[in-house]
Each structure stands twice: as C-alpha cells, then as structure tokens.
PDB file of C-alpha atoms in Angstrom:
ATOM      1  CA  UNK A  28       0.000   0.000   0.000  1.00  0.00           C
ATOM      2  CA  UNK A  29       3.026   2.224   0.636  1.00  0.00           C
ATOM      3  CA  UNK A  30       4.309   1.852  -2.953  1.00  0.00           C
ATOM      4  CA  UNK A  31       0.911   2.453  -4.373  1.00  0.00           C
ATOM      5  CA  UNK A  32       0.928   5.783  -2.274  1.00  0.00           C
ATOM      6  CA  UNK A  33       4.291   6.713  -3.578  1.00  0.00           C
ATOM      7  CA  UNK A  34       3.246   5.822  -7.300  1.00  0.00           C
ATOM      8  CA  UNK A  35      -0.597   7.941  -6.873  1.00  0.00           C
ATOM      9  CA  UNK A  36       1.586  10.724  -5.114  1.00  0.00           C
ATOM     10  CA  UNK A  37       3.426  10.659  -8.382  1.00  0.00           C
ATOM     11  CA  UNK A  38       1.094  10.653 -10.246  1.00  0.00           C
ATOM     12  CA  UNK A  39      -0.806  13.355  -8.713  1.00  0.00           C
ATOM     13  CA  UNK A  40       2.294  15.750  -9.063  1.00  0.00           C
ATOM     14  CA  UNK A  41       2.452  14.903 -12.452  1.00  0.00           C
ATOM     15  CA  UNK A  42      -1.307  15.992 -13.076  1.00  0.00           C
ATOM     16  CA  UNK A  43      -0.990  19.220 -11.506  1.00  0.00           C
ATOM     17  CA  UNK A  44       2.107  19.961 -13.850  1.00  0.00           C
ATOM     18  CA  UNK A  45      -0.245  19.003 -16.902  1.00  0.00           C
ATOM     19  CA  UNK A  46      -2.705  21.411 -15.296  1.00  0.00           C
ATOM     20  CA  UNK A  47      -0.229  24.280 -14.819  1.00  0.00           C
ATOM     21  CA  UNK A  48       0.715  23.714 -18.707  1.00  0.00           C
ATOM     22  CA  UNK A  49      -2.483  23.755 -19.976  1.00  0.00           C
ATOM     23  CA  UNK A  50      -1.830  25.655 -23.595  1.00  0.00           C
ATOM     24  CA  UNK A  51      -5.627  26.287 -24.232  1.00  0.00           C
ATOM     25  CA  UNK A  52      -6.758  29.559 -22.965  1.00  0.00           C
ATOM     26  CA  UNK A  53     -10.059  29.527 -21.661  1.00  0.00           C
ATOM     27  CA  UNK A  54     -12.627  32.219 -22.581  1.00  0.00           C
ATOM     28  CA  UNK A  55     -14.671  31.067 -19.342  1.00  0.00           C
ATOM     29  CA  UNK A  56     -14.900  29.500 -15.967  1.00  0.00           C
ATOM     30  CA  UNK A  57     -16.704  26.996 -17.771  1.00  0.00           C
ATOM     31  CA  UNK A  58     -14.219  26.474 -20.778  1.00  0.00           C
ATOM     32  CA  UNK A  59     -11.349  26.416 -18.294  1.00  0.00           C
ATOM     33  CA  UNK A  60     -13.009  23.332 -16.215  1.00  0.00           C
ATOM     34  CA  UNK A  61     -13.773  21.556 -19.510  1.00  0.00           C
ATOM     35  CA  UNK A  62     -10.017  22.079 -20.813  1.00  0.00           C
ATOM     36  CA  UNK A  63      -9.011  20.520 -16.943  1.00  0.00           C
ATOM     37  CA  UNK A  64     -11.695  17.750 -17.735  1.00  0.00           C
ATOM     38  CA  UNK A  65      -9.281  17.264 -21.661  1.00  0.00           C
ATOM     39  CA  UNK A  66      -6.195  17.423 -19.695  1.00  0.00           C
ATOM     40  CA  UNK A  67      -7.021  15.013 -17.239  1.00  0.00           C
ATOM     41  CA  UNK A  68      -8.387  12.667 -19.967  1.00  0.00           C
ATOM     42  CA  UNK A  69      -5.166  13.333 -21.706  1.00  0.00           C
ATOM     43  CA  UNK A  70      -2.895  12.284 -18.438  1.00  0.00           C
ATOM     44  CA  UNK A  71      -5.220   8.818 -17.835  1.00  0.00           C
ATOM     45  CA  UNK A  72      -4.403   8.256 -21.903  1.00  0.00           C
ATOM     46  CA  UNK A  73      -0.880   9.032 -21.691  1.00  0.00           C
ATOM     47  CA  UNK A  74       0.071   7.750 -18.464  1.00  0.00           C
ATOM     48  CA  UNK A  75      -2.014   4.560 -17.593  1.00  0.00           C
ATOM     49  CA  UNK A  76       0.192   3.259 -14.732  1.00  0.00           C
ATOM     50  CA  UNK A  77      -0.798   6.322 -12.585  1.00  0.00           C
ATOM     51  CA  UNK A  78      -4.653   5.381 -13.644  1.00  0.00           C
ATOM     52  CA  UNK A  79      -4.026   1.862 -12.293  1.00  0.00           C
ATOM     53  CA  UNK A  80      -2.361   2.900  -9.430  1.00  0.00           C
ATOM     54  CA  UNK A  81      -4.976   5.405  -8.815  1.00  0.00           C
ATOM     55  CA  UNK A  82      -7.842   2.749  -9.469  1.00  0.00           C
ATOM     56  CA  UNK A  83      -6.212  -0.046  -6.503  1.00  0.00           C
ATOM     57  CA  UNK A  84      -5.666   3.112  -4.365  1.00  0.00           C
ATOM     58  CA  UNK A  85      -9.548   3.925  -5.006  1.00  0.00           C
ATOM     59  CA  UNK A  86     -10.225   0.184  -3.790  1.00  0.00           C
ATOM     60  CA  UNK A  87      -9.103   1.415  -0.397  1.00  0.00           C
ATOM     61  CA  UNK A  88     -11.498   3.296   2.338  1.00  0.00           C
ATOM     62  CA  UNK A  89      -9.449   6.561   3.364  1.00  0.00           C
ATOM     63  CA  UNK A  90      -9.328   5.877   6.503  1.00  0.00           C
ATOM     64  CA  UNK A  91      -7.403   2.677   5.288  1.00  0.00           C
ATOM     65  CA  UNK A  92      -4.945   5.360   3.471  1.00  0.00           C
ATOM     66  CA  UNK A  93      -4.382   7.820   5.723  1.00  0.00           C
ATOM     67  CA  UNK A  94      -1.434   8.164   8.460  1.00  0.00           C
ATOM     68  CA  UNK A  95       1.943   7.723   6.340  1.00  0.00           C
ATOM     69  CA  UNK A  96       3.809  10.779   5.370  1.00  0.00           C
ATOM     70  CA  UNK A  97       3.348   9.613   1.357  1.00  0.00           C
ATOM     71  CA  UNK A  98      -0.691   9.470   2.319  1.00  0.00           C
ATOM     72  CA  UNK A  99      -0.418  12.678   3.794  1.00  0.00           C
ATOM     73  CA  UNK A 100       1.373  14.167   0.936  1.00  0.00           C
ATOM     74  CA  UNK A 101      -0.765  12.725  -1.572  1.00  0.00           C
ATOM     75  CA  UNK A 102      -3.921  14.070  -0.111  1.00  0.00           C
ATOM     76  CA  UNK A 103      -2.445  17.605  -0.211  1.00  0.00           C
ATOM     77  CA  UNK A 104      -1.842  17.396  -3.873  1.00  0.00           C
ATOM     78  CA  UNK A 105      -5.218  16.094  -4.682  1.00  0.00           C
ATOM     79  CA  UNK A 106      -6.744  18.876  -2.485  1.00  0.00           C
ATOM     80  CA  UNK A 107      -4.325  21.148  -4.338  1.00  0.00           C
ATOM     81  CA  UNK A 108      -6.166  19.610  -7.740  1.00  0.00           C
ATOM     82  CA  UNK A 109      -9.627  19.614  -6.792  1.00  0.00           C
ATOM     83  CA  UNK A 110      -8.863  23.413  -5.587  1.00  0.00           C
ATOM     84  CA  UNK A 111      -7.779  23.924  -9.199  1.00  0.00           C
ATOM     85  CA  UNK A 112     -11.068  22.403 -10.273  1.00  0.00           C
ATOM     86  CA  UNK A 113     -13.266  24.434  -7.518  1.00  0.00           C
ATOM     87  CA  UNK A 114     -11.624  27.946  -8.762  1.00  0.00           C
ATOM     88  CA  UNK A 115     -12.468  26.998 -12.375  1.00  0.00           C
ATOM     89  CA  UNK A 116     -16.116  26.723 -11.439  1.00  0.00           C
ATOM     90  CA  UNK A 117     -16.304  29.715  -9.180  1.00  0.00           C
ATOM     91  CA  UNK A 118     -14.887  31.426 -12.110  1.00  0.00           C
ATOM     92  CA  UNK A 119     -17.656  30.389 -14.226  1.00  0.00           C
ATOM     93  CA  UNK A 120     -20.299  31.210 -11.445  1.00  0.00           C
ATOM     94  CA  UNK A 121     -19.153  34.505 -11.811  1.00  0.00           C
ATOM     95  CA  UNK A 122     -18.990  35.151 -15.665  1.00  0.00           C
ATOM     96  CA  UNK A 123     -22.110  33.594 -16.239  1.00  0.00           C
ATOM     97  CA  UNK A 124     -20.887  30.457 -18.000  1.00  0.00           C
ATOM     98  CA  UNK A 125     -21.977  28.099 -14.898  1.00  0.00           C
ATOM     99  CA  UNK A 126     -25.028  28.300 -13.177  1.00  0.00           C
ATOM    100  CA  UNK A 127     -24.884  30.061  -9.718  1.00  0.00           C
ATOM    101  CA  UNK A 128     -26.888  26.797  -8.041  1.00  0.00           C
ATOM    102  CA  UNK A 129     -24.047  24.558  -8.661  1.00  0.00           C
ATOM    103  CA  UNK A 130     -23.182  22.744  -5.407  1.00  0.00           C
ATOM    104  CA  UNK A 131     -19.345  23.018  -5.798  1.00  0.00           C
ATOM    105  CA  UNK A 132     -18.478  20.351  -3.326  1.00  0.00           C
ATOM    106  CA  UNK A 133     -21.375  18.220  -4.819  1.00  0.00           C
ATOM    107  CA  UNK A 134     -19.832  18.695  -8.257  1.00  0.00           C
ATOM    108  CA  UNK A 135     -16.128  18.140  -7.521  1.00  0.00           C
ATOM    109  CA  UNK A 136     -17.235  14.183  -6.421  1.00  0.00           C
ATOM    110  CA  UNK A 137     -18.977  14.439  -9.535  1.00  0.00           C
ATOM    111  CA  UNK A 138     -16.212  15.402 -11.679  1.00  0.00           C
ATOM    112  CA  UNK A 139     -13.757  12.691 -10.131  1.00  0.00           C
ATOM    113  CA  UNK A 140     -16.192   9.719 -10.295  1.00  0.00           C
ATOM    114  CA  UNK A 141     -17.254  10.908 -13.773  1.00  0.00           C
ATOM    115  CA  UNK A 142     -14.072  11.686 -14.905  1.00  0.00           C
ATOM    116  CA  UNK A 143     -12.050   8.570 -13.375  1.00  0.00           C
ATOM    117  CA  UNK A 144     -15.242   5.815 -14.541  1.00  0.00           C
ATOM    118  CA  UNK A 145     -15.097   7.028 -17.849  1.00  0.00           C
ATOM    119  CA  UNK A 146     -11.582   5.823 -17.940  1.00  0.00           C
ATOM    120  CA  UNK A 147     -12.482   2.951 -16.392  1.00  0.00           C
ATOM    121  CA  UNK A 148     -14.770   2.106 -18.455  1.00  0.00           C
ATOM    122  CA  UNK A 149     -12.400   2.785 -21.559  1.00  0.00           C
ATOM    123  CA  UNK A 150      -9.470   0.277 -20.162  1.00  0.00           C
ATOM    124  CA  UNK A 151     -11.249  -2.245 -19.328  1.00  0.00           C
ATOM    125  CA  UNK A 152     -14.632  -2.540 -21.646  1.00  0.00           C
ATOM    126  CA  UNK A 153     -12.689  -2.053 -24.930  1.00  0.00           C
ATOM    127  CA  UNK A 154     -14.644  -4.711 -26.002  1.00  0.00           C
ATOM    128  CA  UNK A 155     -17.933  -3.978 -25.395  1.00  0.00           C
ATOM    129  CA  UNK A 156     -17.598  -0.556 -26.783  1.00  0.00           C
ATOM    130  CA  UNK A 157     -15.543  -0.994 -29.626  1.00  0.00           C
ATOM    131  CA  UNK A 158     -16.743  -4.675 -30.346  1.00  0.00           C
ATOM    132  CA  UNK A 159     -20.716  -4.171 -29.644  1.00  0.00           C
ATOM    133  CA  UNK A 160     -21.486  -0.846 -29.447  1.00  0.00           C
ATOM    134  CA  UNK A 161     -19.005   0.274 -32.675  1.00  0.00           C
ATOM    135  CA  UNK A 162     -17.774   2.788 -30.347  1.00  0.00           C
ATOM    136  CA  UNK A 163     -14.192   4.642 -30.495  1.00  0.00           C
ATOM    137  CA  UNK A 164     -13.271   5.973 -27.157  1.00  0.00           C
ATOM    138  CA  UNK A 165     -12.459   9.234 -28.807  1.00  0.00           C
ATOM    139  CA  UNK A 166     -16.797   9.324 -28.947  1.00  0.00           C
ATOM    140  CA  UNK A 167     -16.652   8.049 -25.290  1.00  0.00           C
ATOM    141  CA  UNK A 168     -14.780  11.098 -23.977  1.00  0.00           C
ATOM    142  CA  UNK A 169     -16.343  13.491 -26.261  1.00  0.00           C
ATOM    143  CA  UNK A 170     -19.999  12.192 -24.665  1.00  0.00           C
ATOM    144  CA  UNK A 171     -18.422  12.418 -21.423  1.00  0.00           C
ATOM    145  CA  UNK A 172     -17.298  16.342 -21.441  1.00  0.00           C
ATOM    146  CA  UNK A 173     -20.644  17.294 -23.273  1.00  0.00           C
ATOM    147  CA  UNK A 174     -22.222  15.494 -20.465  1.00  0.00           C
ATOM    148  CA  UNK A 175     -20.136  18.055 -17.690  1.00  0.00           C
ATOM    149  CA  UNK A 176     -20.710  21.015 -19.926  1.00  0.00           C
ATOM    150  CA  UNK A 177     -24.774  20.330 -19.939  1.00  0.00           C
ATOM    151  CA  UNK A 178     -24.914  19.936 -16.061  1.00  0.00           C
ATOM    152  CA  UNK A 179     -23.208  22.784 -15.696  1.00  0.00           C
ATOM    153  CA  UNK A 180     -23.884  25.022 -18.804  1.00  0.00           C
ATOM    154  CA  UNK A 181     -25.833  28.434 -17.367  1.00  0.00           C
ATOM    155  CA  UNK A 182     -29.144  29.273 -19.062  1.00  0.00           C
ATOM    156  CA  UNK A 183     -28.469  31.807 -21.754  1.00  0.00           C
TER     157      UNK A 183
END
C-alpha cells in the first residue's frame, strides 16, 4: 500500500504539472473546467500506470490510506487539484458560463467519479464498446465532457 501511495503521489504531481501547462486559454470558468476535464483525460491516456495505481488506491477506504507521510502528501496534492477544479467553477459562477446553483463540493465528487469511470470504463470494456457498441473511445470522452458542460452550462 506504501508503494501504491508513492506511485498515486506521483502521479498526482504529475497531473498538476499538466494542469499548470495547460496551452488552451479559456474564454470562461466553464471552458477552463472543460479544458481541466481534456487534460485530465489526456494524463489517464498518456500515463495509464498512474490510472491503475490510482484505481487499486480507489479500492481502499481513506481511513485505510491515511497516516503515512506519502498518504499525507498525496492528499495535499489532490486537495491542491480539486482546488484547481473548484476555482475553475467559481470562475464560471461569476462570468455567467456556470449556473450560480451549482453545489461546488457536490460537483467536484462528480467530476472525479465521472471523470475517473469514464476511464475505467475505456481500459477495461474495450470490447464492449468498440466490439458491440461500434464505439471509439475518442466518442466516449467526447460524450463524457458534453455530459459536464450540460450539467453545468448556465441558461443563456
């Protein structure tokens, strides 16, 4: 369990770097969250250890994960991330882009379960989507961030 933290830690640090890189400048609150939704698509894609990792870590309760300085440091960059995430909608909130009844804390377990079964679903159904559906995960993901951008899309 102590590697695993070491490897989601990682992982996490990584993510946050992909964040801070982010080369698509967002017009709104709600552009910028969908462009951290693309980039953290993109890091699952390119980096599918950290997913697994992430996945077995998932497995665990936190209370199960908690007490080692790696555990400790690990939930500090994922608080650091979901900040990230928080801002972005906040942002939105205020330009209009998001609708002001969002629950923000609501939304961020939202976001990761969304975000991180998606994935899941594209490692380890390939079959059934691909196979019986006739499905190319590149239609998966796009589904999946029109799917965050309608929950959260502000009446116009």
């Amino acid at each position: 369990d102590d590697l695993i933290d070491a490897v989601v830690y990682d992982g996490l640090l990584l993510l946050e770097r992909m964040y801070e890189k982010m080369d698509r400048p967002s017009r709104s609150g709600l552009d910028g969250l969908l462009n951290l939704a693309r980039t953290t698509f993109a890091f699952y894609k390119k980096h599918p250890v950290y997913f697994h990792a992430m996945n077995h870590h998932e497995r665990r309760m936190a209370r199960e994960r908690l007490g080692t300085s790696i555990a400790e440091k690990g939930n500090e960059a994922a608080s650091r991330i979901f900040d990230r995430i928080a801002d972005e909608i906040r942002l939105g909130i205020g330009d209009g882009s998001i609708r002001k009844e969002i629950d923000i804390k609501a939304f961020l377990a939202l976001f990761h379960a969304h975000v991180h079964g998606v994935m899941h679903f594209m490692y380890s159904k390939e079959d059934v989507y691909k196979d019986v559906l006739g499905l190319d995960s590149s239609i998966i993901e796009k589904a999946a961030l029109e799917t965050i951008e309608c929950y959260l899309k502000a009446a116009r």
